[in-house]
Short mmCIF file of C-alpha atoms in Angstrom, two decimals:
data_model
loop_
_atom_site.label_atom_id
_atom_site.label_comp_id
_atom_site.label_asym_id
_atom_site.label_seq_id
_atom_site.Cartn_x
_atom_site.Cartn_y
_atom_site.Cartn_z
CA MET A 1 -28.18 -8.08 7.86
CA ASN A 2 -26.64 -5.78 5.15
CA SER A 3 -22.99 -5.51 4.25
CA LEU A 4 -22.29 -2.66 6.71
CA GLU A 5 -24.03 -4.39 9.51
CA ARG A 6 -22.07 -7.37 8.92
CA LEU A 7 -18.68 -5.67 8.86
CA LEU A 8 -19.51 -3.77 12.19
CA SER A 9 -20.66 -6.98 13.67
CA ILE A 10 -17.26 -8.46 12.97
CA LEU A 11 -15.38 -5.54 14.29
CA ARG A 12 -17.43 -5.60 17.49
CA GLY A 13 -16.66 -9.29 17.92
CA TYR A 14 -12.92 -8.65 18.43
CA PRO A 15 -12.15 -8.12 22.34
CA SER A 16 -9.61 -5.48 21.25
CA ILE A 17 -7.75 -4.50 18.01
CA LEU A 18 -4.47 -3.26 16.58
CA LEU A 19 -5.19 -1.94 13.14
CA ALA A 20 -2.37 -2.28 10.65
CA TYR A 21 -2.86 1.19 9.06
CA SER A 22 -1.25 1.75 5.68
CA GLY A 23 -2.87 5.03 4.58
CA GLY A 24 -4.77 3.35 1.68
CA ILE A 25 -8.48 3.59 1.46
CA ASP A 26 -8.99 0.11 2.72
CA SER A 27 -7.50 0.58 6.12
CA THR A 28 -8.73 4.21 6.16
CA LEU A 29 -12.31 3.07 6.01
CA LEU A 30 -11.63 0.60 8.94
CA LEU A 31 -9.99 3.43 10.83
CA GLU A 32 -13.04 5.62 10.47
CA LEU A 33 -15.48 2.92 11.41
CA LEU A 34 -13.60 2.04 14.45
CA LYS A 35 -13.44 5.80 15.55
CA VAL A 36 -17.30 6.11 15.64
CA GLN A 37 -18.09 2.79 17.34
CA ALA A 38 -18.44 3.04 20.98
CA GLY A 39 -16.91 0.53 23.25
CA ILE A 40 -14.21 -0.88 20.85
CA ARG A 41 -10.76 -0.62 22.22
CA PHE A 42 -8.29 -0.10 19.35
CA GLN A 43 -4.94 1.23 18.41
CA ALA A 44 -3.94 2.16 14.86
CA VAL A 45 -0.40 1.56 13.90
CA PHE A 46 1.49 2.73 10.70
CA VAL A 47 4.68 0.85 9.70
CA GLU A 48 6.89 3.38 8.11
CA HIS A 49 9.50 1.68 5.78
CA PRO A 50 11.71 2.77 2.85
CA ALA A 51 9.51 1.32 0.03
CA LEU A 52 6.74 3.84 0.57
CA THR A 53 6.44 6.82 -1.70
CA ASP A 54 6.91 10.25 -0.17
CA ASN A 55 3.04 10.95 -0.77
CA GLU A 56 1.95 7.70 0.86
CA ARG A 57 4.18 8.50 3.93
CA ASP A 58 3.03 12.01 4.37
CA ILE A 59 -0.68 10.97 4.11
CA ALA A 60 -0.39 8.12 6.57
CA ARG A 61 1.63 10.17 8.96
CA ALA A 62 -1.04 12.85 9.04
CA GLU A 63 -3.89 10.44 9.61
CA ILE A 64 -2.14 8.47 12.37
CA ASP A 65 -1.22 11.65 14.13
CA ALA A 66 -4.76 12.72 14.04
CA VAL A 67 -5.86 9.65 16.04
CA GLN A 68 -2.86 9.60 18.26
CA GLY A 69 -1.75 6.27 16.67
CA GLN A 70 1.64 4.74 16.85
CA VAL A 71 4.41 4.50 14.21
CA ILE A 72 6.92 1.83 13.74
CA SER A 73 10.06 2.77 11.75
CA VAL A 74 11.81 0.14 9.84
CA SER A 75 15.29 1.07 8.50
CA LEU A 76 16.53 0.19 4.89
CA ASP A 77 19.30 -2.08 6.41
CA GLU A 78 16.48 -4.17 8.04
CA MET A 79 14.33 -4.30 4.91
CA GLN A 80 17.34 -5.24 2.70
CA ALA A 81 17.91 -8.22 4.91
CA VAL A 82 14.29 -9.28 4.67
CA TRP A 83 14.01 -8.60 0.78
CA GLY A 84 17.05 -10.34 -0.22
CA GLU A 85 17.59 -10.91 -4.05
CA ASN A 86 14.59 -13.09 -4.65
CA ARG A 87 11.92 -10.88 -6.19
CA GLU A 88 9.45 -13.59 -6.46
CA LYS A 89 9.23 -14.14 -2.79
CA ARG A 90 10.07 -10.64 -1.57
CA CYS A 91 6.55 -9.68 -0.90
CA TYR A 92 6.06 -12.86 1.22
CA TYR A 93 9.09 -12.31 3.45
CA CYS A 94 8.42 -8.54 3.72
CA LYS A 95 4.83 -9.00 4.85
CA LYS A 96 5.86 -11.79 7.29
CA PHE A 97 8.48 -9.55 8.89
CA LEU A 98 6.23 -6.38 9.10
CA PHE A 99 3.23 -8.28 10.57
CA SER A 100 5.47 -10.12 12.96
CA GLN A 101 6.59 -6.60 14.32
CA LEU A 102 2.82 -5.77 14.78
CA LEU A 103 1.99 -8.91 16.50
CA ASN A 104 4.78 -8.31 18.98
CA LEU A 105 3.46 -4.71 19.55
CA ALA A 106 -0.03 -6.05 20.05
CA GLU A 107 1.11 -8.55 22.69
CA LYS A 108 2.87 -5.68 24.43
CA MET A 109 -0.20 -3.49 24.37
CA GLU A 110 -2.52 -6.35 25.35
CA LEU A 111 -4.59 -6.06 22.18
CA ALA A 112 -6.27 -9.32 21.12
CA VAL A 113 -6.00 -9.20 17.40
CA VAL A 114 -4.21 -7.59 14.57
CA ILE A 115 -6.47 -6.51 11.56
CA ASP A 116 -5.63 -5.27 8.16
CA GLY A 117 -7.50 -3.83 5.15
CA SER A 118 -7.46 -6.89 2.77
CA HIS A 119 -10.60 -7.50 0.97
CA VAL A 120 -12.14 -10.23 -1.22
CA GLU A 121 -10.26 -9.01 -4.57
CA ASP A 122 -6.88 -9.40 -2.94
CA ASP A 123 -5.91 -12.70 -4.65
CA PRO A 124 -3.31 -14.77 -2.75
CA GLY A 125 -2.34 -16.33 -6.12
CA ARG A 126 -1.42 -12.99 -7.44
CA ARG A 127 -0.07 -11.44 -4.30
CA PRO A 128 2.12 -14.07 -2.45
CA GLY A 129 2.25 -11.92 0.74
CA MET A 130 -1.38 -12.66 1.43
CA ARG A 131 -0.50 -16.14 2.51
CA VAL A 132 1.27 -14.50 5.52
CA LEU A 133 -2.10 -13.23 6.93
CA ASP A 134 -3.40 -16.80 7.34
CA GLU A 135 -0.02 -18.09 8.73
CA LEU A 136 0.06 -15.40 11.36
CA GLY A 137 -3.52 -15.32 12.26
CA ILE A 138 -3.97 -11.67 11.08
CA LYS A 139 -7.70 -10.89 10.63
CA SER A 140 -9.13 -9.25 7.63
CA PRO A 141 -12.62 -8.09 8.44
CA LEU A 142 -13.38 -6.57 4.95
CA ARG A 143 -12.64 -9.91 3.35
CA GLU A 144 -14.60 -11.75 5.94
CA ALA A 145 -17.56 -9.60 5.50
CA GLY A 146 -17.36 -10.00 1.62
CA TRP A 147 -16.44 -6.46 0.75
CA ASN A 148 -14.72 -5.61 -2.45
CA LYS A 149 -12.96 -2.43 -3.73
CA ARG A 150 -16.18 -0.91 -5.23
CA LEU A 151 -18.05 -1.36 -1.93
CA ILE A 152 -15.17 0.10 0.05
CA ARG A 153 -15.01 3.21 -2.03
CA LYS A 154 -18.73 3.58 -2.03
CA GLN A 155 -18.95 3.46 1.80
CA ALA A 156 -15.95 5.73 2.10
CA LYS A 157 -17.69 8.25 -0.18
CA VAL A 158 -20.88 8.06 2.01
CA MET A 159 -18.90 8.75 5.12
CA GLY A 160 -17.19 11.65 3.58
CA ILE A 161 -13.65 10.15 3.48
CA LYS A 162 -11.74 12.53 1.12
CA SER A 163 -9.42 9.83 -0.14
CA TRP A 164 -12.34 7.55 -1.33
CA GLU A 165 -11.29 7.56 -4.93
CA ARG A 166 -7.56 7.83 -4.52
CA PRO A 167 -5.85 5.13 -6.58
CA ALA A 168 -4.04 2.24 -4.88
CA ARG A 169 -0.26 2.39 -4.93
CA ALA A 170 1.97 -0.69 -4.86
CA CYS A 171 5.20 -1.07 -2.82
CA LEU A 172 8.17 0.53 -4.61
CA ALA A 173 10.32 -2.58 -4.17
CA THR A 174 8.00 -4.63 -6.37
CA GLY A 175 9.35 -2.80 -9.37
CA ILE A 176 12.98 -3.59 -8.84
CA GLU A 177 14.93 -6.50 -10.22
CA GLY A 178 17.80 -7.72 -8.17
CA PRO A 179 18.92 -6.11 -4.84
CA VAL A 180 16.82 -3.26 -3.49
CA THR A 181 18.96 -0.14 -2.81
CA ARG A 182 18.10 3.39 -1.60
CA ARG A 183 19.06 4.82 -4.99
CA LYS A 184 16.61 2.46 -6.93
CA LEU A 185 13.81 3.17 -4.53
CA GLU A 186 14.37 6.91 -5.03
CA GLN A 187 14.45 6.48 -8.77
CA ILE A 188 11.18 4.81 -8.84
CA ASN A 189 9.52 7.19 -6.40
CA ARG A 190 10.61 10.23 -8.33
CA VAL A 191 9.13 8.94 -11.58
CA GLU A 192 5.86 7.81 -10.02
CA GLU A 193 5.67 11.13 -8.23
CA PHE A 194 6.32 12.97 -11.47
CA PHE A 195 3.20 11.48 -13.10
CA GLN A 196 1.08 11.97 -10.05
CA GLN A 197 2.02 15.62 -9.94
CA GLN A 198 0.92 15.92 -13.64
CA ALA A 199 -2.56 14.71 -12.49
CA VAL A 200 -2.59 11.96 -15.04
CA ALA A 201 -3.37 8.20 -14.57
CA PRO A 202 -1.21 6.46 -11.93
CA VAL A 203 1.53 4.42 -13.26
CA ARG A 204 3.73 1.53 -12.17
CA VAL A 205 7.53 1.74 -12.66
CA ARG A 206 9.90 -1.24 -13.24
CA LEU A 207 13.51 -0.68 -12.90
CA GLU A 208 16.12 -3.02 -14.48
CA GLU A 209 19.82 -2.52 -15.74
CA GLY A 210 19.83 1.18 -15.88
CA HIS A 211 16.49 1.59 -17.66
CA PHE A 212 12.92 1.69 -16.53
CA SER A 213 9.51 0.67 -18.01
CA ILE A 214 6.25 2.39 -17.29
CA GLY A 215 2.95 0.50 -16.94
CA THR A 216 -0.40 2.04 -17.08
CA LEU A 217 -4.00 1.03 -17.93
CA ALA A 218 -4.34 0.69 -21.73
CA CYS A 219 -7.00 3.38 -21.82
CA HIS A 220 -4.40 5.97 -20.52
CA GLY A 221 -1.43 4.92 -22.69
CA GLY A 222 -1.55 7.87 -25.05
CA GLU A 223 -2.03 10.35 -22.20
CA ILE A 224 1.02 9.09 -20.50
CA GLU A 225 3.12 8.94 -23.84
CA GLU A 226 2.44 12.65 -24.44
CA LEU A 227 4.41 13.55 -21.25
CA PHE A 228 7.48 11.82 -22.54
CA ALA A 229 8.42 14.53 -25.03
CA THR A 230 8.02 17.38 -22.40
CA PRO A 231 11.13 19.24 -21.12
CA ALA A 232 10.13 18.39 -17.62
CA PHE A 233 10.18 14.63 -18.22
CA GLN A 234 13.59 14.85 -20.06
CA GLN A 235 15.06 16.71 -17.22
CA LEU A 236 13.79 14.00 -14.81
CA LEU A 237 15.52 11.32 -16.84
CA ASP A 238 18.77 13.34 -16.98
CA SER A 239 18.75 13.92 -13.30
CA LEU A 240 18.19 10.19 -12.75
CA GLY A 241 20.72 9.03 -15.34
CA MET A 242 18.13 6.69 -16.65
CA THR A 243 16.53 5.77 -20.04
CA LEU A 244 13.01 4.81 -20.89
CA ALA A 245 12.68 1.24 -22.35
CA GLU A 246 9.03 0.83 -22.92
CA VAL A 247 5.48 1.39 -21.95
CA TYR A 248 3.53 -1.64 -21.09
CA PRO A 249 -0.22 -2.22 -20.41
CA LEU A 250 -1.05 -3.35 -16.78
CA SER A 251 -3.07 -6.40 -16.61
CA GLY A 252 -6.16 -7.04 -14.28
CA GLY A 253 -7.40 -3.52 -14.67
CA ALA A 254 -5.67 -2.21 -11.69
CA ILE A 255 -2.42 -0.51 -10.51
CA ARG A 256 -1.65 -2.96 -7.83
#
């Protein structure tokens, strides 16, 4: 049994499925596989929350509308209560809250399991929110089938999924020290979107005490720094009332 056959066997083994759809390539691959598998009853659900970038929200909305999926909208007030001020455990509490919403919906829709797009390279030690999946009984077929990011992108390319090489984006709230506010989320979103519009390597922005730091892969550091002297970047800083503290290398070779 090859890797694709194993993954499909796992998907067919679920009586019915609620797919936690994020708009990223991992859950998009699962969505496309489910669409072409006869006899699998499933529903894709996108949780719209304030820590998504505008681009992520637009992409996921378009995909979920195309398959007549559902959208759960979570307000900033709800998320602020979940996030609190503890950045270290913010991801854990957030994921627990969001997946609890999906489990409740799955029960109402009489769907047997909730699945997500986690894979074997999603390390629980580096991403505390991963523990929630085991605690709540969320299934991760890609991880169970032994798929990594390279294999996911390869299969997505074979299937003609346009987003097969789109970089992963981290939650905006992970870059904020202290309380998460709408203003801080908007500041990070605008800086990250600026670099995306310039068609350069993706970045991660950290915000603290009125200034921000920009993280990028070491091989793209010079490319990013060239944009700092441009009028467009200076105008962005002025409009946000922010200053740039530093550029730092991302560890682990990934944006997430």
